[in-house]
CSV table of C-alpha atoms in Angstrom, one decimal:
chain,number,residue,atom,x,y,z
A,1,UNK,CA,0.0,0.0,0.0
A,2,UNK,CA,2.9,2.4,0.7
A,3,UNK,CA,4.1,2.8,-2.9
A,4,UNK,CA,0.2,3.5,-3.8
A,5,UNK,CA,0.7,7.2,-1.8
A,6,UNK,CA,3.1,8.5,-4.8
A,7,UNK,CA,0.5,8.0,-7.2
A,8,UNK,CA,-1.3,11.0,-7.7
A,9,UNK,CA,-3.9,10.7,-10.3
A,10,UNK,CA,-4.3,13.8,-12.3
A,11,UNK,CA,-7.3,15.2,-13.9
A,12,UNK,CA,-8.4,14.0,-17.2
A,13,UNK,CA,-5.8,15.4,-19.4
A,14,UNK,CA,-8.1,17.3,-21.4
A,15,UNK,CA,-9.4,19.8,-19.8
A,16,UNK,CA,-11.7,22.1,-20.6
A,17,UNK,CA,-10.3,24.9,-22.6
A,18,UNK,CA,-10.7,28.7,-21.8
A,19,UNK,CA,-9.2,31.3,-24.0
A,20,UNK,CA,-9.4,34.7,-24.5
A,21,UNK,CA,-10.0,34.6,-28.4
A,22,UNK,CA,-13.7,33.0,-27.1
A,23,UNK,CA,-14.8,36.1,-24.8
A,24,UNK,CA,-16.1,38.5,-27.1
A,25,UNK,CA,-18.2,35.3,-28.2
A,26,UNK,CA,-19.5,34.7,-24.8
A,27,UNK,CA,-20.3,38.1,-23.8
A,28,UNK,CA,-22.4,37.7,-26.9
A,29,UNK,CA,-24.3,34.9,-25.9
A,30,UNK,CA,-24.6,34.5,-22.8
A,31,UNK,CA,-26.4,31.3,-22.5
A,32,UNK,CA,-23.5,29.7,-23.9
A,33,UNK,CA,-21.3,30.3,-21.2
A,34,UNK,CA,-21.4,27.4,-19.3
A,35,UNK,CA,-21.6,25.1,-22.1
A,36,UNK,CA,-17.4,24.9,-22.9
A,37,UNK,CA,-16.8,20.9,-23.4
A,38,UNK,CA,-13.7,19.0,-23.1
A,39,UNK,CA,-11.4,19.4,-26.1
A,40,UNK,CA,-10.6,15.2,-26.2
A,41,UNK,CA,-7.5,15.3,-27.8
A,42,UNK,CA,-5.1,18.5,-27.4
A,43,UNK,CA,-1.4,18.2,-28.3
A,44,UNK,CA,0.2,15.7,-26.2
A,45,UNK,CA,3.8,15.7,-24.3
A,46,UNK,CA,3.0,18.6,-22.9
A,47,UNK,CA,3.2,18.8,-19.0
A,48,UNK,CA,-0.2,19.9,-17.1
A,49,UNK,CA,1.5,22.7,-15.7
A,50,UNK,CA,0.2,26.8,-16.3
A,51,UNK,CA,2.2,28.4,-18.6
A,52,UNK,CA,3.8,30.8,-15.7
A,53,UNK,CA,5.3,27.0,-14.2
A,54,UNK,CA,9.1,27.5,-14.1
A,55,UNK,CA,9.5,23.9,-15.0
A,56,UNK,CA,7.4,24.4,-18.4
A,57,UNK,CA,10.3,26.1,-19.9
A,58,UNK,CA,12.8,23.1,-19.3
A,59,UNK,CA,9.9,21.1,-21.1
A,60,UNK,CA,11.4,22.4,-24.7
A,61,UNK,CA,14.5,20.6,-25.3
A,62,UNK,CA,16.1,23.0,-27.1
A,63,UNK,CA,14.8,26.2,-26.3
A,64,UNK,CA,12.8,26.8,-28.8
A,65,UNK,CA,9.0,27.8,-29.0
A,66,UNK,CA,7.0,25.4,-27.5
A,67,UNK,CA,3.2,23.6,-29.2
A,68,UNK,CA,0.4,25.4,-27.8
A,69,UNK,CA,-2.8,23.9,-27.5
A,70,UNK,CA,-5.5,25.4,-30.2
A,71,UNK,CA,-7.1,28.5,-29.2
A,72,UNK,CA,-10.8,26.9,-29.5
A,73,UNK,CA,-14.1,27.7,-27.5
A,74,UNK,CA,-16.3,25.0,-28.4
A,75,UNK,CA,-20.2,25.4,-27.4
A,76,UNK,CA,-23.0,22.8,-27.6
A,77,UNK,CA,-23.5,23.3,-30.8
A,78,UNK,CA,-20.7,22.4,-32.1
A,79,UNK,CA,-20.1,19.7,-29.5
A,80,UNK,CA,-21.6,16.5,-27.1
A,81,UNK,CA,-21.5,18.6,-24.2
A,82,UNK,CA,-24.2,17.4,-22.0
A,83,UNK,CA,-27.7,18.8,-22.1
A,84,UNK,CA,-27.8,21.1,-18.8
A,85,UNK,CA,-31.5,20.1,-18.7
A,86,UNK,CA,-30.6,16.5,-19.1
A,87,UNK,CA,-27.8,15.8,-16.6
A,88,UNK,CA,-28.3,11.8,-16.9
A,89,UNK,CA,-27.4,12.2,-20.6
A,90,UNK,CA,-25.1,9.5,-21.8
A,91,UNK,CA,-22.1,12.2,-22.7
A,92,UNK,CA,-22.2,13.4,-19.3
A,93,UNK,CA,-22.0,10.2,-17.7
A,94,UNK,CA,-18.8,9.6,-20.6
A,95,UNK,CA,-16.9,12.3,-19.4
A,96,UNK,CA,-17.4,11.0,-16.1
A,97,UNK,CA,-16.5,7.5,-16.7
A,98,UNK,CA,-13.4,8.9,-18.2
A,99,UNK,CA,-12.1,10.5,-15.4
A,100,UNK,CA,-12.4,7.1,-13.2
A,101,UNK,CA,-10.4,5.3,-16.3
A,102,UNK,CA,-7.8,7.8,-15.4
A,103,UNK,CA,-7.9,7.5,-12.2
A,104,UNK,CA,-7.2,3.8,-12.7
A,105,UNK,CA,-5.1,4.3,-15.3
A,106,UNK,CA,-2.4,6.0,-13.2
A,107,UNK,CA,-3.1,3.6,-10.3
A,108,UNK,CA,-1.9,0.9,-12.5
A,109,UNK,CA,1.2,2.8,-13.2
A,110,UNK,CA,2.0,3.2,-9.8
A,111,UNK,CA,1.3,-0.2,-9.2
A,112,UNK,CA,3.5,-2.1,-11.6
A,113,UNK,CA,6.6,-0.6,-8.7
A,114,UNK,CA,5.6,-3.9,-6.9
A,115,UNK,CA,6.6,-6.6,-9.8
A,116,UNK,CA,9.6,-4.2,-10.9
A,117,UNK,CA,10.5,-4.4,-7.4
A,118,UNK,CA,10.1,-8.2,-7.0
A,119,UNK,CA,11.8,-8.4,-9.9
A,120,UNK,CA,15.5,-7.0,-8.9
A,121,UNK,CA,15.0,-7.9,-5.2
A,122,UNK,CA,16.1,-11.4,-5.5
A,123,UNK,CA,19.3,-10.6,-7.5
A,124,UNK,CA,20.1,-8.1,-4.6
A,125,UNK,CA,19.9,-10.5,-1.9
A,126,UNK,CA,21.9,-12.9,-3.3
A,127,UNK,CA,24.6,-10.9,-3.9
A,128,UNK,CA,24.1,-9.3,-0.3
A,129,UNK,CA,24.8,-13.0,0.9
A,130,UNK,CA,27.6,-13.8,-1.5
A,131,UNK,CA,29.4,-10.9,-0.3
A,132,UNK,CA,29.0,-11.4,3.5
A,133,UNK,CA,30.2,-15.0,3.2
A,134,UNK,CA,33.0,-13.5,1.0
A,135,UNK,CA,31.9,-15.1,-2.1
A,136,UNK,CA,32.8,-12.7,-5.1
A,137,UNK,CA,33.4,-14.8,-7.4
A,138,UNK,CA,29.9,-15.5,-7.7
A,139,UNK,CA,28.8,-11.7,-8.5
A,140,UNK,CA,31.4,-12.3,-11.6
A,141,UNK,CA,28.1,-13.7,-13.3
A,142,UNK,CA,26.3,-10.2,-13.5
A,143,UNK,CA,27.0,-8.3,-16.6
A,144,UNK,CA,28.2,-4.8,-14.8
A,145,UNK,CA,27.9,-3.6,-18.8
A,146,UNK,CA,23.7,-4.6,-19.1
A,147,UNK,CA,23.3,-3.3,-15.8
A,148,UNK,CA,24.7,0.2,-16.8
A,149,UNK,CA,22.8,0.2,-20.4
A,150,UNK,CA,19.4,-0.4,-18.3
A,151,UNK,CA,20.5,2.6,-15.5
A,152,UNK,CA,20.6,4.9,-18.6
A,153,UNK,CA,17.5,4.0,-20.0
A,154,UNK,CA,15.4,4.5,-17.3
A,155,UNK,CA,17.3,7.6,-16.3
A,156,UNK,CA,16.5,8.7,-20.0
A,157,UNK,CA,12.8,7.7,-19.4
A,158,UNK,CA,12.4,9.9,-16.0
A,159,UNK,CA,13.8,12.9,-17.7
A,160,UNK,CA,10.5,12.0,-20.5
A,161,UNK,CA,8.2,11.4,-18.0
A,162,UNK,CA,8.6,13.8,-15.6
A,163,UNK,CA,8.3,16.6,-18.4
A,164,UNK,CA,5.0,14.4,-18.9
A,165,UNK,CA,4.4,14.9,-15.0
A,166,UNK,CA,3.5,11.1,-15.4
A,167,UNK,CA,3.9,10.7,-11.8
A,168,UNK,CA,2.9,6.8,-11.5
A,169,UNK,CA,5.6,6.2,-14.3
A,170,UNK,CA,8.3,8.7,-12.7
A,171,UNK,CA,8.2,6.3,-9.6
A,172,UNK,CA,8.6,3.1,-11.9
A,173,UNK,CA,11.6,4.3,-13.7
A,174,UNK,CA,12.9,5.8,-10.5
A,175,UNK,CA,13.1,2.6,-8.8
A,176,UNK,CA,14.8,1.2,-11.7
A,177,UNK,CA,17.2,3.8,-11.4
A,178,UNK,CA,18.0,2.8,-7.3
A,179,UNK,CA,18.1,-0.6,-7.6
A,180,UNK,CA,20.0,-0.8,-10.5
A,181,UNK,CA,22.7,1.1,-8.9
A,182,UNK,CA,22.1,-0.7,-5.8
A,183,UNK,CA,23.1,-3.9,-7.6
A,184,UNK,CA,25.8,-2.0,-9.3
A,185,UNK,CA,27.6,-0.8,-6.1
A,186,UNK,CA,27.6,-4.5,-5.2
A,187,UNK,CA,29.3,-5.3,-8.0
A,188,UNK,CA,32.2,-2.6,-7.1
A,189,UNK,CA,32.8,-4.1,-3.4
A,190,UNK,CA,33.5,-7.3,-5.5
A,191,UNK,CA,36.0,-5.9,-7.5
A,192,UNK,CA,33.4,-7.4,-10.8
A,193,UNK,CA,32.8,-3.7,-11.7
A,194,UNK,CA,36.0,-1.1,-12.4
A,195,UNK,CA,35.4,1.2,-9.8
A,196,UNK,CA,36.2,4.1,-11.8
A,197,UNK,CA,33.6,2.9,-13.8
A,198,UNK,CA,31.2,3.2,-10.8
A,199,UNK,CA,32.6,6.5,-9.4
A,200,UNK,CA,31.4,8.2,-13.1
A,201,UNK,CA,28.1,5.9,-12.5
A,202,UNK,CA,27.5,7.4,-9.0
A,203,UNK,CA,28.2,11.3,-9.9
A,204,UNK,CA,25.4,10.9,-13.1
A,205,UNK,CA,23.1,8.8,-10.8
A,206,UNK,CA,22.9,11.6,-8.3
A,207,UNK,CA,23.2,14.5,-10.7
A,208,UNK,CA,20.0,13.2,-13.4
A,209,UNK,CA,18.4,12.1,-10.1
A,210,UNK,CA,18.8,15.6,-8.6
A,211,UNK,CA,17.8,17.1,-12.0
A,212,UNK,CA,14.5,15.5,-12.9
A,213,UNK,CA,13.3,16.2,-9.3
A,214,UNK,CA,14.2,20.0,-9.2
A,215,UNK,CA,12.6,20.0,-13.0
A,216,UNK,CA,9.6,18.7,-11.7
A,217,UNK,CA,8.7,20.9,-8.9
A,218,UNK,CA,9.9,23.7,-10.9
A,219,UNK,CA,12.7,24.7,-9.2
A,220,UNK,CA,15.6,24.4,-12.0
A,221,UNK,CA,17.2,26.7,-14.7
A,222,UNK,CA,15.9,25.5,-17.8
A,223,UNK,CA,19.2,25.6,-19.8
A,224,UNK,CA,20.6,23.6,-16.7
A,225,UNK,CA,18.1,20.7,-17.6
A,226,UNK,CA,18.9,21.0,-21.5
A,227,UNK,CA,22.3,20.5,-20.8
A,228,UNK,CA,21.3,17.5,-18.8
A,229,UNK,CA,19.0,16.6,-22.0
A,230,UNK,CA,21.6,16.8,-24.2
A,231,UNK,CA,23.8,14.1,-22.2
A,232,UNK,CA,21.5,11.4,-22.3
A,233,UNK,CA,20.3,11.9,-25.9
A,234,UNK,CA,24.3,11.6,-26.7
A,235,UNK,CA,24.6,9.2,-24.2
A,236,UNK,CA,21.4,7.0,-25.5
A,237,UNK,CA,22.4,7.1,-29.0
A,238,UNK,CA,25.9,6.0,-28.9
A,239,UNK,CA,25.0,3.0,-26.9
A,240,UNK,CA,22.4,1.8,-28.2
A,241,UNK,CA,23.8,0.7,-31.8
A,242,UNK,CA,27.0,-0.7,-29.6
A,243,UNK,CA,24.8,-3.2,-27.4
A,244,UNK,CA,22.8,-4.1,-30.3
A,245,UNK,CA,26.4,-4.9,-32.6
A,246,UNK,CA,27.7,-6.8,-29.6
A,247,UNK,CA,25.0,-9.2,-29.3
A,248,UNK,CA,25.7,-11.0,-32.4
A,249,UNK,CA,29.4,-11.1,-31.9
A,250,UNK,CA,31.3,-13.6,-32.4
A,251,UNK,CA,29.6,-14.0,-35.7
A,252,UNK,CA,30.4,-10.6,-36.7
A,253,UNK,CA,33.6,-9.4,-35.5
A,254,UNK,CA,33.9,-7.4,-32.3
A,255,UNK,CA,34.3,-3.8,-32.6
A,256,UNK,CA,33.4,-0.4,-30.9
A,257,UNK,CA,33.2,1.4,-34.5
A,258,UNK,CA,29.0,1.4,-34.1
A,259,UNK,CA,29.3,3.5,-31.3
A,260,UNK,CA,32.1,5.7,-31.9
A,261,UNK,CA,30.1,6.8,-35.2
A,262,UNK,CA,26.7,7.1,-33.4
A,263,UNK,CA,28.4,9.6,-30.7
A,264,UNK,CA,30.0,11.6,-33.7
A,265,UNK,CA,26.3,11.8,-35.3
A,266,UNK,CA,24.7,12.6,-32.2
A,267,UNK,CA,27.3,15.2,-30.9
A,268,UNK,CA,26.4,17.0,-34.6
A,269,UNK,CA,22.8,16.6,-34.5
A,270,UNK,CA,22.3,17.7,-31.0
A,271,UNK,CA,25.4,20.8,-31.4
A,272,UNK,CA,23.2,21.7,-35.0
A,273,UNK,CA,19.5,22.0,-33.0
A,274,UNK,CA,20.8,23.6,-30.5
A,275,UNK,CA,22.7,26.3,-32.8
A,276,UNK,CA,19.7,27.0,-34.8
A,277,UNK,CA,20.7,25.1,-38.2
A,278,UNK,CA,18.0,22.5,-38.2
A,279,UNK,CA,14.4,22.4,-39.6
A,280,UNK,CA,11.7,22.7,-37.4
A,281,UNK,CA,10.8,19.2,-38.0
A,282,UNK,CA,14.8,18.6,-37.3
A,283,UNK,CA,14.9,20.0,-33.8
A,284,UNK,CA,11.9,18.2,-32.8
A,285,UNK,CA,13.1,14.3,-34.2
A,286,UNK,CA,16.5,15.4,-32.0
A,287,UNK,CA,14.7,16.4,-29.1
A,288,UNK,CA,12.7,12.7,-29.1
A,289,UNK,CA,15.5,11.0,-29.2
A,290,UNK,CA,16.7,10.3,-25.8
A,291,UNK,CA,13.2,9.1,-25.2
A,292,UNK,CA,12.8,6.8,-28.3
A,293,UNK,CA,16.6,5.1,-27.7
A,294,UNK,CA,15.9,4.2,-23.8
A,295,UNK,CA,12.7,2.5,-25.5
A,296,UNK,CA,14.5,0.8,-27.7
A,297,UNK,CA,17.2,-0.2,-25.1
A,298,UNK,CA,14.9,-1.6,-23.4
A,299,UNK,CA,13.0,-3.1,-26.7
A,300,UNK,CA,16.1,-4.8,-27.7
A,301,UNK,CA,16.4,-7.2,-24.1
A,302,UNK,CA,14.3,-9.6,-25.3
A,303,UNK,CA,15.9,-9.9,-28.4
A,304,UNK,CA,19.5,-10.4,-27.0
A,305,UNK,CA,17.7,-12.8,-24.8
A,306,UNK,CA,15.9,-14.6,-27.6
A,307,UNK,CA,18.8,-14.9,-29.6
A,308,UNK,CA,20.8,-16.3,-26.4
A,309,UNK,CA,17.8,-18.7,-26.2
A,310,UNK,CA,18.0,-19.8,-29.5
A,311,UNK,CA,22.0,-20.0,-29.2
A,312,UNK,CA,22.1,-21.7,-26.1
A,313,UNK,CA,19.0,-23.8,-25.6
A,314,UNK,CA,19.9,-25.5,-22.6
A,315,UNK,CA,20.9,-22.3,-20.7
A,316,UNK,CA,17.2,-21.7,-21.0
A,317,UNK,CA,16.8,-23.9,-17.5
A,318,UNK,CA,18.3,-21.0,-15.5
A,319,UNK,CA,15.5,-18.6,-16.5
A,320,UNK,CA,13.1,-18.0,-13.9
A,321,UNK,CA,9.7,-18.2,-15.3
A,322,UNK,CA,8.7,-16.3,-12.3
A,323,UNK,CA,10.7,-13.8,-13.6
A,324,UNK,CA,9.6,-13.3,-16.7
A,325,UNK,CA,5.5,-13.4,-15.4
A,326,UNK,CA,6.9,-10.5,-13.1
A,327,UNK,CA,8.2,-8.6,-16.0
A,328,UNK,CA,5.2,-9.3,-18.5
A,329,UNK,CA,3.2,-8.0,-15.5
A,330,UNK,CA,4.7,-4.8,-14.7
A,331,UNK,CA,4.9,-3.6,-18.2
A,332,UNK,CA,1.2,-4.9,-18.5
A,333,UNK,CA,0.0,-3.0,-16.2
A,334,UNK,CA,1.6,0.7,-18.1
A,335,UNK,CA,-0.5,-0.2,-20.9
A,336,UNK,CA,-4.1,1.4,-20.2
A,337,UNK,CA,-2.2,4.5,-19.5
A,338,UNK,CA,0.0,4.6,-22.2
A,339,UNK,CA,-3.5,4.3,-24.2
A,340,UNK,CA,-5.0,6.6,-22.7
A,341,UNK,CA,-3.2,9.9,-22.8
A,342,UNK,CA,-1.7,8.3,-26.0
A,343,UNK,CA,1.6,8.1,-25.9
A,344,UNK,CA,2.9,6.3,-29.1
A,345,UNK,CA,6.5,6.0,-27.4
A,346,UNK,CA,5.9,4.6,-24.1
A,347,UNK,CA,2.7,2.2,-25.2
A,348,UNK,CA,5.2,0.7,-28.1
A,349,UNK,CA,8.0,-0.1,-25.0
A,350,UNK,CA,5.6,-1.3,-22.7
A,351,UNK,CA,3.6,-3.6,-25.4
A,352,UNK,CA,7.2,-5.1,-26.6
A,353,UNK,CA,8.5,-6.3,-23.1
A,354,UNK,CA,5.0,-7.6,-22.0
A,355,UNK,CA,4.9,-9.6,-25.0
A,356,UNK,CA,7.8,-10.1,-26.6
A,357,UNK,CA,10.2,-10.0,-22.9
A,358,UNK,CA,7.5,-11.6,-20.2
A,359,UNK,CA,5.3,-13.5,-22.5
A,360,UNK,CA,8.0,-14.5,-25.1
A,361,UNK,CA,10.2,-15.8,-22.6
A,362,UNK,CA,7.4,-17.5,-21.3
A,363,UNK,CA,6.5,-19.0,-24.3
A,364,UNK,CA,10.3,-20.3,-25.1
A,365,UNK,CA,9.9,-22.0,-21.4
A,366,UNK,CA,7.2,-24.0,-22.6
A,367,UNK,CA,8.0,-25.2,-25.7
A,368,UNK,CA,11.1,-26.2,-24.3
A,369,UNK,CA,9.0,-28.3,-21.4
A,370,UNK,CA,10.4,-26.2,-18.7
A,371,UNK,CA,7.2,-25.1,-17.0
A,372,UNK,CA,3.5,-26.5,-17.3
A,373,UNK,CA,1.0,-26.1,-19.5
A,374,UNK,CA,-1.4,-25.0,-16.8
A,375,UNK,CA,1.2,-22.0,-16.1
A,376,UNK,CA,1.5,-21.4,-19.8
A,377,UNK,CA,-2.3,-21.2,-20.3
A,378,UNK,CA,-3.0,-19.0,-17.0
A,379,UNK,CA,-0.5,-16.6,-18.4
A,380,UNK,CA,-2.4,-16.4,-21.9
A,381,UNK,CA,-5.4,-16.0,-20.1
A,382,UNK,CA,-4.3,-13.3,-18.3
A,383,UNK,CA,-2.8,-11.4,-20.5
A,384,UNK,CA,-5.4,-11.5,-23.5
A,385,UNK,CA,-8.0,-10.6,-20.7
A,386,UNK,CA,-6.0,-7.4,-19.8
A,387,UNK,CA,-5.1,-6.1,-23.1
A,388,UNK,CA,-9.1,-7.0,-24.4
A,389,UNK,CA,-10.3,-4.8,-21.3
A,390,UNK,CA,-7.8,-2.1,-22.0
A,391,UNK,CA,-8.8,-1.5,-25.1
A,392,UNK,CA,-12.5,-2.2,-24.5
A,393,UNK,CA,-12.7,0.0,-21.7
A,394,UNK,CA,-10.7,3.0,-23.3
A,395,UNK,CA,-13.2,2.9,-26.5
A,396,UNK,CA,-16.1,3.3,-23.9
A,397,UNK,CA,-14.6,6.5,-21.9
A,398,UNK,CA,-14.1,7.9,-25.5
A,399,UNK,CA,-17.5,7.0,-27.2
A,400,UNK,CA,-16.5,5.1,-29.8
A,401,UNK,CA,-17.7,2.1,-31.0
A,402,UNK,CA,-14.5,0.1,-32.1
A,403,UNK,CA,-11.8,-0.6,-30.4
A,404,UNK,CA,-9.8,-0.2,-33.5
A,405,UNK,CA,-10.6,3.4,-33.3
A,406,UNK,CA,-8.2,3.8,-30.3
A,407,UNK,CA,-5.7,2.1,-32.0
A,408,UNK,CA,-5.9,4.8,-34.9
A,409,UNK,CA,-6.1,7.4,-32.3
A,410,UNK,CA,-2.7,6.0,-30.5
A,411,UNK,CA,-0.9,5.7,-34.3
A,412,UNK,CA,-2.1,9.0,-35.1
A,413,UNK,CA,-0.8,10.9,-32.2
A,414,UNK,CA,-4.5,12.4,-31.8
């Protein structure tokens, strides 16, 4: 229940819209003034802040002009707003129903800290006892290098989401960020990690750590937090092409060439938006970067781990099947708010691992005879049942008929 009190669900994201282009209108017509509806689907990635916040500025990667939501007064007639004679109507009682779905939504998010968390406890208890019965050899076994590649990627996603003021997800990707370098600091005091490896891992922990939180309650410079911005899109984009090269060495040869030219390319792109010499269009690809390549980070696990599967069958017996259920849950649970405020980004990461890492894994376990059919099947179960009532349920708070239609939406970026 504890980790439930950092969830603070926020009001539906589309709220009803109030400009100052609509007042001549109202004064006009009277009648009409109480009859503004919610505007379903404004531009997105834009915190819910007031444009005054301080921490609205550091929302712009690059300092330049940020999307404003259309300048629209919508009336009844040009909208479903509820009949204020007919309070029981079915689109009052929709706009209702949608802020208990997101409500729910960002309980979900907040909940999926407790399979995350089940998740890397084990792995932090064991190597608690291996090192108090001075066994560090046995931490040898952890790849210090994965470990770090997953520390940057969800410090790369708490920058994104805490411009999003997604606080449910913040929380997630925060406790990623803890006890990954929990687990990493073990490493060090058993010599399996270089510790001037970890003294460089420590000073950005604490530093994007610091950052994000003073971003989010406003209290940071904004070219401070571009600066920071700029780090991990450099940093995300030069590693990302390096893990995904390694994994298929030694059948093509082993070299650091994929991410010596990404860190050129991304030191130019990011040095080019900042200076003012890219499109519009330009600047704004750059600035999603560092979101898109921790996604993908994390999109290419269960691909390395697929491929080890396939290289190495029997290694396949030291997979916890727990551990993947864990994992297909916790990213299962980001869904219906991924879907919801539409977020293209985050739904695409968190529909990849719960499928492809959790339920993939899952799958390889049983078609290898490793676990039961009954656990296979319960797992199926579960999951179609979740995604069917995600979906279902998010074409109802909407109105539309067709699930499908939220799909579009999602693709769309409406």
């Amino acid at each position: 229940m504890a980790h439930q009190s950092c969830v603070v669900s926020h009001p539906p994201p589309y709220a009803p819209l109030r400009h100052h282009q609509s007042q001549h209108h109202n004064r006009n017509n009277n009648n009409n003034k109480n009859n503004l509806v919610q505007f379903k689907y404004p531009t997105l990635l834009l915190p819910r802040t007031h444009h005054h916040n301080a921490s609205a500025s550091a929302s712009n990667l690059f300092g330049f002009p940020r999307l404003r939501r259309p300048n629209i007064s919508l009336n009844a007639l040009d909208s479903d707003a509820p009949d204020p004679h007919h309070q029981g109507s079915v689109n009052f009682g929709r706009n209702e129903s949608y802020q208990q779905w997101d409500s729910l939504t960002a309980k979900f998010s907040g909940a999926a800290n407790i399979p995350f968390l089940l998740l890397q406890m084990p792995q932090i208890i064991l190597n608690a006892r291996n090192l108090a019965a001075g066994n560090n050899t046995a931490l040898m076994a952890v790849p210090w290098l994965g470990m770090l590649t997953s520390l940057l990627g969800n410090l790369s996603l708490l920058s994104y989401f805490a411009k999003k003021r997604e606080q449910g997800a913040m929380v997630v990707q925060t406790l990623g960020v803890v006890s990954t370098f929990v687990v990493l600091a073990q490493l060090a005091l058993a010599e399996a990690m270089p510790l001037p490896y970890f003294s460089a891992t420590s000073v950005v922990v604490v530093s994007g750590l610091f950052l994000n939180f003073m971003n989010y309650f406003g209290l940071l410079n904004a070219g401070i937090f571009r600066l920071w911005e700029d780090f991990i899109t450099i940093g995300g984009l030069s590693v990302l092409p390096q893990i995904m090269w390694s994994t298929f060495v030694p059948y093509i040869p082993n070299s650091i060439l994929p991410g010596a030219i990404s860190f050129v390319i991304a030191v130019l792109a990011v040095t080019m938006a900042r200076s003012g010499k890219l499109s519009e269009q330009g600047v704004k690809f750059v600035g999603g970067i560092s979101g898109w390549t921790a996604t993908l980070l994390f999109m290419w696990m269960p691909v390395s781990q697929m491929w080890t599967n396939y290289l190495n069958p029997e290694n396949m017996k030291g997979l916890s099947a727990i551990s993947m259920l864990l994992a297909m849950i916790g990213n299962g649970l980001m869904l219906p708010r991924a879907l919801l405020i539409r977020d293209l980004m985050w739904f695409t990461g968190s529909a990849w691992a719960t499928f492809f890492y959790g339920y993939g894994n899952i799958a390889c376990l049983y078609l290898s005879n490793i676990i039961s059919k009954e656990f296979f099947l319960a797992a199926t179960a579960g999951l179609v049942s979740w995604i069917g009532m995600a979906f279902w349920r998010d074409s109802v708070v909407h109105g539309y008929s067709s699930p499908l239609t939220s799909i579009s939406d999602l693709v769309s970026g409406s």
